[in-house]
Amino acid sequence: MGLQIGGEIEKVDGNQLSYNEFAEKYLAKNFPVVLTGLMDDWIACKNWVTEDGRPNLKFFSTHFAESTVQVADCGTREFTDQKRIEMTVAQFIDQWVNQNGAGGSSTVGSGQSVLYLKDWHFVKEYPDYVPYKTLLFFCDDWLNLYLDHYRMHNDPDTYRESNEISCSDYRFVYMGAKGSWTPFHADVFRSYSWSANVCGRKKWFFLSPSQSHLAFDRNLKNTVYNILDEVDEEKYPEFKKGVWLACTQEQDEIIFVPSGWYHQVHNLEDTISINHNWFNGHNLSWVFDLLLRDYKEAQEYIEDIRDISDDFEGLCQRNLAANTGMNFVDFSIFLLRLFLANLTQVFHRYTDSKTSSVSSSSQLTQHFTFNLSAIRRIVVKVEESMDGLAGYPGFSINLKDTLEDPEFLKLCIDVGKTYGMIHDQPSRSSYEHEAFIDEILDYGSHIVSTKVFVKFIDFFCHKFGLIVQKAEF
């Protein structure tokens, strides 16, 4: 196939790895790994798999037949992705069985396009059925934690219920016959992702962020679509210089995909997988960098109407949200709510301690401090990039309304549970939320810009004895 394979992805027994070791070796270093031995108690591994190790299509037809899903036609390209078709799970399984025989086992070379069910929001659709439990390693998930309570973008002009970019969560089920595949890409928001093989086997090809430019065209606009095809050397002159990592992911193995690692994936057998995208304090800078890049592209795309537009910058932000899933206003509001939710935890430890500062010795406090530090660094970058830009709408948030919103209290409770679980400490059974609200509103009633946001962060971190600029975890 012409790829220069420089090595294989490491496989590690997840039972021999602590959370801190995983965070240090893979999250912080942004490096892929395959984890084994962690799926034995998943209901999905029993219900979704037949005795001979194949997808239990009958189970899905019986229990989830009416769900409407997005299915990729792996043989038809549409722009930079595969053509998507909307159908029910029952229709998808009927086509799978009809193409591959009554047993559902696929054959390659039939001349028919292989279909691949992708991005099924299974958790949102069936909240009472719990086929798996997110591993501790992946629980520090700001993206899905936030989307359980808020939408990332609410502009009715750019949000549509069926728009997968503006989706309600990033927890997915994938199902595909042998030969189904996903073209070369980097993940949404440049998030982390993890993918667990409930059954079947996948072949992965990775190109590291330091080499990803080699797979782009001369204008650095578009990447190769299929790395296993003959690649046009005129269009992609650097492609052959890339050194790839490869991996064959077996059943009951979970692969961690770091931020910015472009990859292509092929199902070697009939396969069902569970996939999450997520980000946190370790890879928040990747999200910002993508937003800034996409913003500049949105600006460049409509530059010729700048002089005749009444709201050029507003149009850039709307286009950014439509293409990327959020704009800088959305991102700033997201950061503020996450900052407040983390600060709530610090506040209660501050009041519990009855001292002038929060003890920095506990892993839990160190983690909250790390989160606040990561948020501050990115808010400063947003301020440097956007504040003062002619026409930029900025963001203004009413702190009282934010803090008194019932969804915000639910977010705070979920944040406490998440980090309590990660560090094996009991979460609070109650919150003195009114006291926290009073503490915040004593500072002011509104955050009206990212510059004010930075001062707000510094004030409260100083008050609670936290040094956020140098915080590490």
Coordinates of C-alpha atoms in Angstrom, one line a residue:
M1 CA 0.0 0.0 0.0
G2 CA 3.0 2.3 0.1
L3 CA 2.8 3.6 3.6
Q4 CA 5.9 3.7 5.7
I5 CA 4.9 2.1 9.0
G6 CA 7.2 3.2 11.8
G7 CA 5.7 1.2 14.6
E8 CA 2.7 -0.3 16.4
I9 CA 0.5 1.3 19.0
E10 CA 1.4 0.0 22.5
K11 CA -1.1 -2.3 24.2
V12 CA -1.4 -2.0 28.0
D13 CA -3.5 -4.0 30.5
G14 CA -5.8 -1.3 31.8
N15 CA -6.1 -3.1 35.2
Q16 CA -2.4 -2.4 35.8
L17 CA -2.7 1.3 35.1
S18 CA -3.8 4.0 37.6
Y19 CA -5.7 7.2 36.5
N20 CA -2.7 9.3 37.3
E21 CA -0.4 7.1 35.2
F22 CA -2.8 7.3 32.3
A23 CA -3.1 11.0 32.6
E24 CA 0.7 11.5 32.7
K25 CA 1.7 9.0 30.0
Y26 CA -1.2 9.5 27.5
L27 CA -3.4 12.5 28.1
A28 CA -0.6 15.0 28.9
K29 CA 1.8 13.6 26.3
N30 CA -1.1 13.3 23.7
F31 CA 0.0 9.8 22.7
P32 CA -2.2 6.8 21.6
V33 CA -2.6 3.6 23.5
V34 CA -4.7 0.4 23.4
L35 CA -6.2 -0.7 26.7
T36 CA -7.1 -4.3 27.3
G37 CA -9.0 -6.2 30.0
L38 CA -11.5 -3.5 30.9
M39 CA -14.8 -4.6 29.1
D40 CA -15.6 -7.9 30.9
D41 CA -18.6 -6.5 32.8
W42 CA -20.2 -4.6 29.9
I43 CA -23.8 -5.6 29.1
A44 CA -23.1 -4.7 25.5
C45 CA -20.5 -7.5 25.3
K46 CA -23.2 -10.0 26.2
N47 CA -26.3 -8.6 24.6
W48 CA -24.8 -7.3 21.4
V49 CA -22.7 -10.3 20.5
T50 CA -23.7 -13.8 19.4
E51 CA -22.1 -16.9 20.8
D52 CA -19.8 -17.1 17.8
G53 CA -18.6 -13.6 18.3
R54 CA -20.6 -11.8 15.6
P55 CA -22.9 -8.8 15.9
N56 CA -26.2 -9.8 17.3
L57 CA -28.3 -8.1 14.7
K58 CA -31.5 -9.8 15.9
F59 CA -31.1 -8.1 19.3
F60 CA -30.9 -4.7 17.6
S61 CA -33.9 -5.4 15.4
T62 CA -35.9 -6.5 18.4
H63 CA -35.1 -3.7 20.8
F64 CA -34.0 -0.6 18.7
A65 CA -35.6 -1.1 15.3
E66 CA -37.3 2.2 15.1
S67 CA -34.3 4.4 15.8
T68 CA -33.4 6.8 13.0
V69 CA -29.6 6.7 12.3
Q70 CA -27.1 8.1 9.9
V71 CA -25.5 5.5 7.6
A72 CA -22.4 6.0 5.5
D73 CA -22.2 4.5 2.0
C74 CA -18.5 3.5 2.1
G75 CA -18.3 3.2 -1.7
T76 CA -19.5 6.8 -2.4
R77 CA -17.5 9.9 -1.7
E78 CA -19.3 13.2 -1.0
F79 CA -17.0 16.1 -0.7
T80 CA -14.4 15.1 2.0
D81 CA -16.5 12.3 3.6
Q82 CA -18.7 9.4 2.6
K83 CA -22.2 9.9 1.4
R84 CA -24.7 9.7 4.4
I85 CA -28.1 8.1 4.2
E86 CA -30.8 8.4 6.9
M87 CA -32.7 5.2 7.7
T88 CA -34.0 3.2 10.6
V89 CA -32.0 0.6 12.4
A90 CA -34.4 -2.0 11.0
Q91 CA -33.8 -0.9 7.5
F92 CA -30.0 -0.8 8.0
I93 CA -30.0 -4.4 9.4
D94 CA -32.3 -5.6 6.6
Q95 CA -29.8 -4.3 4.0
W96 CA -26.9 -5.8 5.9
V97 CA -28.5 -9.2 6.0
N98 CA -29.7 -9.0 2.4
Q99 CA -26.2 -8.2 1.2
N100 CA -24.4 -10.8 3.3
G101 CA -26.8 -13.7 3.8
A102 CA -29.1 -14.7 6.6
G103 CA -26.3 -15.0 9.1
G104 CA -25.2 -11.4 8.5
S105 CA -21.6 -12.4 7.9
S106 CA -20.2 -10.2 5.2
T107 CA -18.3 -11.0 2.1
V108 CA -16.0 -8.7 0.3
G109 CA -16.1 -8.3 -3.5
S110 CA -19.8 -8.6 -4.0
G111 CA -19.9 -5.3 -6.0
Q112 CA -22.3 -3.8 -3.5
S113 CA -21.5 -0.7 -1.4
V114 CA -20.8 -1.6 2.2
L115 CA -23.0 0.4 4.6
Y116 CA -21.6 1.7 8.0
L117 CA -23.9 3.0 10.7
K118 CA -22.1 5.9 12.4
D119 CA -22.6 8.5 15.1
W120 CA -25.7 6.9 16.7
H121 CA -26.5 8.9 19.8
F122 CA -27.4 5.7 21.7
V123 CA -26.9 7.0 25.3
K124 CA -29.2 10.0 24.7
E125 CA -31.8 7.9 23.0
Y126 CA -31.9 5.1 25.5
P127 CA -30.8 6.6 28.9
D128 CA -32.4 3.8 30.9
Y129 CA -30.5 1.0 29.1
V130 CA -26.9 1.0 30.2
P131 CA -24.8 -1.2 27.9
Y132 CA -21.4 0.0 29.2
K133 CA -19.8 2.2 31.8
T134 CA -17.4 4.9 30.8
L135 CA -13.9 4.0 32.1
L136 CA -12.4 6.1 34.8
F137 CA -9.6 7.1 32.4
F138 CA -12.1 8.8 30.2
C139 CA -14.4 10.4 32.8
D140 CA -12.8 13.8 32.9
D141 CA -15.0 14.8 30.0
W142 CA -15.9 18.5 29.9
L143 CA -17.7 18.2 26.5
N144 CA -20.3 15.6 27.3
L145 CA -20.7 16.8 30.9
Y146 CA -21.6 20.2 29.6
L147 CA -23.8 18.9 26.8
D148 CA -25.9 17.0 29.4
H149 CA -27.0 20.4 30.6
Y150 CA -26.6 22.9 27.9
R151 CA -26.4 23.2 24.1
M152 CA -23.1 24.3 22.8
H153 CA -24.8 26.7 20.3
N154 CA -28.4 28.0 20.4
D155 CA -28.7 30.3 17.4
P156 CA -31.8 29.0 15.5
D157 CA -30.3 30.3 12.3
T158 CA -27.4 27.8 12.5
Y159 CA -28.8 25.1 14.8
R160 CA -30.9 22.3 13.4
E161 CA -32.1 19.3 15.4
S162 CA -30.7 16.9 12.8
N163 CA -27.4 18.7 12.4
E164 CA -24.7 16.3 13.6
I165 CA -22.3 19.1 14.3
S166 CA -24.7 20.8 16.7
C167 CA -25.5 17.5 18.3
S168 CA -26.7 16.8 21.8
D169 CA -23.7 14.7 22.9
Y170 CA -20.6 13.0 21.5
R171 CA -21.2 9.4 22.7
F172 CA -21.8 7.1 19.7
V173 CA -22.4 3.6 18.6
Y174 CA -20.9 2.4 15.3
M175 CA -21.9 -0.8 13.4
G176 CA -20.5 -2.0 10.1
A177 CA -19.9 -5.1 8.1
K178 CA -16.4 -6.3 7.1
G179 CA -15.0 -3.9 4.6
S180 CA -16.7 -0.8 6.0
W181 CA -14.3 2.0 6.8
T182 CA -13.8 5.7 7.8
P183 CA -11.7 8.0 5.6
F184 CA -8.6 9.9 6.8
H185 CA -9.5 12.6 9.3
A186 CA -8.9 14.3 12.6
D187 CA -11.7 14.2 15.2
V188 CA -14.3 16.9 15.8
F189 CA -13.1 19.9 17.9
R190 CA -9.6 18.2 17.8
S191 CA -10.9 16.3 20.8
Y192 CA -9.6 13.2 22.3
S193 CA -11.6 10.1 21.4
W194 CA -11.8 6.5 22.6
S195 CA -13.2 3.5 20.7
A196 CA -14.1 0.2 22.2
N197 CA -14.6 -2.9 20.1
V198 CA -17.6 -4.8 21.4
C199 CA -17.1 -7.3 18.6
G200 CA -15.0 -7.5 15.5
R201 CA -11.5 -6.2 14.6
K202 CA -10.3 -2.9 13.2
K203 CA -7.2 -1.7 11.5
W204 CA -6.0 1.8 12.4
F205 CA -3.4 4.0 10.7
F206 CA -2.2 7.1 12.6
L207 CA -0.2 10.1 11.5
S208 CA 1.1 12.3 14.4
P209 CA 0.4 16.0 14.6
S210 CA 4.0 16.8 13.8
Q211 CA 3.6 15.1 10.5
S212 CA -0.1 15.8 9.6
H213 CA 0.9 18.5 7.2
L214 CA 2.4 15.9 4.9
A215 CA -1.0 14.5 4.1
F216 CA -2.4 17.9 3.0
D217 CA -2.4 19.3 -0.6
R218 CA -0.1 22.0 -1.8
N219 CA -2.4 24.7 -0.4
L220 CA -2.7 23.0 3.0
K221 CA -6.5 23.1 2.6
N222 CA -7.5 19.4 2.1
T223 CA -6.1 16.1 3.2
V224 CA -5.9 12.8 1.3
Y225 CA -9.3 11.0 1.3
N226 CA -8.1 7.4 1.3
I227 CA -4.5 6.8 2.3
L228 CA -4.7 3.2 0.9
D229 CA -5.4 4.4 -2.6
E230 CA -2.8 5.6 -5.1
V231 CA -2.1 9.1 -3.9
D232 CA -1.6 11.8 -6.5
E233 CA 2.0 13.1 -6.0
E234 CA 1.3 16.3 -7.9
K235 CA -1.5 17.2 -5.5
Y236 CA 0.0 15.8 -2.3
P237 CA 3.8 16.1 -2.9
E238 CA 4.8 15.4 0.7
F239 CA 2.6 12.4 1.4
K240 CA 5.2 9.7 0.9
K241 CA 7.4 11.3 3.6
G242 CA 5.0 10.4 6.4
V243 CA 5.9 7.8 9.0
W244 CA 2.8 6.0 10.3
L245 CA 1.8 4.1 13.4
A246 CA -0.5 1.2 12.9
C247 CA -2.6 -1.0 15.1
T248 CA -5.0 -4.0 14.8
Q249 CA -7.6 -3.5 17.5
E250 CA -9.1 -6.8 18.6
Q251 CA -12.5 -7.5 20.2
D252 CA -12.8 -6.2 23.8
E253 CA -9.9 -3.7 23.3
I254 CA -10.2 0.1 23.7
I255 CA -8.1 2.5 21.8
F256 CA -7.3 6.0 23.0
V257 CA -7.0 8.5 20.1
P258 CA -5.2 11.7 21.1
S259 CA -5.9 15.3 19.8
G260 CA -4.8 16.2 16.3
W261 CA -3.7 12.6 15.3
Y262 CA -5.1 12.1 11.9
H263 CA -6.3 8.5 11.3
Q264 CA -8.0 6.1 9.0
V265 CA -9.9 3.0 10.2
H266 CA -11.0 -0.2 8.5
N267 CA -13.3 -2.9 9.8
L268 CA -11.5 -6.3 9.2
E269 CA -14.6 -8.2 10.4
D270 CA -18.3 -7.3 11.1
T271 CA -17.9 -4.9 13.9
I272 CA -19.7 -3.0 16.6
S273 CA -17.9 -0.2 18.5
I274 CA -18.7 2.4 21.2
N275 CA -17.0 5.7 20.6
H276 CA -16.8 9.0 22.7
N277 CA -15.2 12.3 21.8
W278 CA -14.2 14.5 24.7
F279 CA -11.9 17.2 25.9
N280 CA -10.6 18.6 29.2
G281 CA -7.9 20.7 30.7
H282 CA -5.1 18.6 29.0
N283 CA -6.3 19.3 25.4
L284 CA -8.3 22.5 25.7
S285 CA -5.6 24.3 23.7
W286 CA -6.3 22.0 20.7
V287 CA -9.9 23.2 20.7
F288 CA -8.9 26.8 20.8
D289 CA -6.4 26.4 18.0
L290 CA -9.0 24.7 15.8
L291 CA -11.5 27.5 16.5
L292 CA -9.0 30.2 15.6
R293 CA -8.0 28.4 12.4
D294 CA -11.6 27.9 11.4
Y295 CA -12.5 31.5 12.3
K296 CA -9.7 32.8 10.0
E297 CA -11.0 30.6 7.2
A298 CA -14.5 31.8 7.7
Q299 CA -13.3 35.4 7.6
E300 CA -11.2 34.7 4.4
Y301 CA -14.1 33.0 2.7
I302 CA -16.4 36.1 2.9
E303 CA -13.7 38.8 2.8
D304 CA -15.0 40.2 -0.4
I305 CA -18.2 41.4 1.3
R306 CA -16.6 43.0 4.3
D307 CA -17.1 46.6 3.1
I308 CA -20.8 46.1 2.2
S309 CA -21.8 44.0 5.2
D310 CA -23.5 45.7 8.1
D311 CA -22.4 42.9 10.5
F312 CA -19.3 41.3 8.9
E313 CA -17.9 40.0 12.2
G314 CA -21.3 38.7 13.4
L315 CA -21.6 36.8 10.1
C316 CA -18.1 35.3 10.6
Q317 CA -19.2 34.0 14.0
R318 CA -22.4 32.5 12.7
N319 CA -20.5 30.8 9.9
L320 CA -17.9 29.5 12.4
A321 CA -20.7 28.0 14.5
A322 CA -22.4 26.4 11.5
N323 CA -19.1 24.8 10.3
T324 CA -17.4 24.0 13.6
G325 CA -20.2 23.5 16.0
M326 CA -19.5 26.6 18.1
N327 CA -18.1 30.1 17.8
F328 CA -16.0 32.2 20.2
V329 CA -19.0 33.5 22.1
D330 CA -20.2 29.9 22.7
F331 CA -16.7 28.9 23.7
S332 CA -16.3 31.8 26.2
I333 CA -19.7 30.9 27.8
F334 CA -18.7 27.3 28.0
L335 CA -15.4 28.2 29.7
L336 CA -17.2 30.5 32.2
R337 CA -19.7 27.9 33.2
L338 CA -17.0 25.2 33.6
F339 CA -14.9 27.6 35.6
L340 CA -17.8 28.4 37.9
A341 CA -18.6 24.7 38.3
N342 CA -15.0 23.9 39.3
L343 CA -14.8 27.0 41.5
T344 CA -17.9 25.7 43.3
Q345 CA -15.9 22.6 44.4
V346 CA -13.0 24.8 45.5
F347 CA -15.3 27.1 47.4
H348 CA -16.9 24.3 49.5
R349 CA -13.5 22.9 50.3
Y350 CA -12.4 26.5 51.3
T351 CA -15.4 26.9 53.6
D352 CA -15.0 23.4 55.0
S353 CA -11.3 24.0 55.8
K354 CA -12.0 27.1 57.9
T355 CA -8.7 28.5 56.8
S356 CA -7.5 31.3 54.6
S357 CA -6.6 28.9 51.7
V358 CA -7.5 25.5 50.3
S359 CA -5.1 22.7 51.0
S360 CA -3.2 22.0 47.9
S361 CA -2.0 18.6 49.0
S362 CA -5.0 16.5 47.9
Q363 CA -5.1 15.1 44.4
L364 CA -8.7 16.4 44.1
T365 CA -7.7 20.0 44.9
Q366 CA -4.7 19.7 42.5
H367 CA -7.0 18.6 39.8
F368 CA -9.5 21.5 40.3
T369 CA -6.5 23.9 40.3
F370 CA -5.2 22.4 37.1
N371 CA -8.6 22.8 35.5
L372 CA -8.9 26.5 36.5
S373 CA -5.3 27.1 35.3
A374 CA -6.1 25.5 31.9
I375 CA -9.3 27.6 31.6
R376 CA -7.3 30.8 32.4
R377 CA -4.7 30.1 29.8
I378 CA -7.3 29.7 27.1
V379 CA -9.3 32.7 28.1
V380 CA -6.2 34.8 27.8
K381 CA -5.7 33.4 24.3
V382 CA -9.3 34.3 23.4
E383 CA -8.8 37.8 24.8
E384 CA -5.6 38.3 22.7
S385 CA -7.2 37.0 19.6
M386 CA -10.7 38.5 19.7
D387 CA -11.2 41.3 22.2
G388 CA -11.0 44.7 20.5
L389 CA -11.6 43.2 17.1
A390 CA -13.8 45.6 15.1
G391 CA -17.4 44.3 15.1
Y392 CA -16.7 41.3 17.4
P393 CA -19.9 40.9 19.4
G394 CA -18.0 39.7 22.5
F395 CA -19.9 37.9 25.2
S396 CA -21.8 39.1 28.3
I397 CA -23.2 36.8 30.9
N398 CA -25.5 37.6 33.8
L399 CA -23.9 35.8 36.8
K400 CA -27.0 35.8 38.9
D401 CA -29.1 34.2 36.1
T402 CA -26.3 31.7 35.4
L403 CA -25.8 30.7 39.0
E404 CA -29.5 30.4 39.8
D405 CA -30.3 28.3 36.7
P406 CA -31.3 24.8 38.0
E407 CA -29.2 23.2 35.2
F408 CA -26.1 25.0 36.6
L409 CA -26.6 23.4 40.0
K410 CA -27.0 20.0 38.3
L411 CA -23.7 20.6 36.4
C412 CA -21.9 21.4 39.7
I413 CA -23.2 18.2 41.3
D414 CA -22.1 16.2 38.2
V415 CA -18.6 17.8 38.3
G416 CA -18.3 16.9 42.0
K417 CA -19.3 13.3 41.4
T418 CA -17.0 13.0 38.4
Y419 CA -13.8 14.2 40.2
G420 CA -14.8 12.4 43.4
M421 CA -15.0 9.2 41.4
I422 CA -11.7 9.8 39.6
H423 CA -9.8 10.4 42.9
D424 CA -11.8 7.9 45.0
Q425 CA -13.2 10.5 47.3
P426 CA -16.9 10.8 48.3
S427 CA -18.8 13.6 46.5
R428 CA -20.8 16.1 48.5
S429 CA -24.3 15.1 49.5
S430 CA -25.4 18.8 49.6
Y431 CA -24.2 22.2 48.4
E432 CA -24.4 25.5 50.2
H433 CA -25.2 27.0 46.8
E434 CA -26.8 30.2 48.1
A435 CA -23.5 31.0 49.9
F436 CA -21.6 30.4 46.7
I437 CA -23.9 32.7 44.8
D438 CA -23.5 35.4 47.4
E439 CA -19.7 35.1 47.3
I440 CA -19.7 35.5 43.5
L441 CA -22.2 38.3 43.3
D442 CA -20.2 40.3 45.9
Y443 CA -17.6 40.6 43.1
G444 CA -20.1 41.7 40.4
S445 CA -23.2 40.9 38.5
H446 CA -21.9 40.5 35.0
I447 CA -18.9 39.2 33.0
V448 CA -18.9 41.5 30.0
S449 CA -15.7 40.5 28.2
T450 CA -12.8 38.0 28.3
K451 CA -10.6 40.7 29.9
V452 CA -13.1 40.9 32.8
F453 CA -13.2 37.1 32.8
V454 CA -9.5 36.9 33.4
K455 CA -9.6 39.4 36.3
F456 CA -12.5 37.4 37.7
I457 CA -10.5 34.2 37.6
D458 CA -7.5 35.8 39.2
F459 CA -9.5 37.4 42.0
F460 CA -11.1 34.2 43.2
C461 CA -8.1 32.0 42.8
H462 CA -6.1 34.5 44.9
K463 CA -8.9 34.6 47.4
F464 CA -8.9 30.8 47.8
G465 CA -5.1 30.5 47.8
L466 CA -4.8 28.9 44.4
I467 CA -1.8 29.6 42.1
V468 CA -3.4 28.8 38.7
Q469 CA -0.7 30.0 36.3
K470 CA 1.7 27.3 37.3
A471 CA -0.8 24.6 38.2
E472 CA 0.1 21.1 36.9
F473 CA -1.6 17.8 37.2

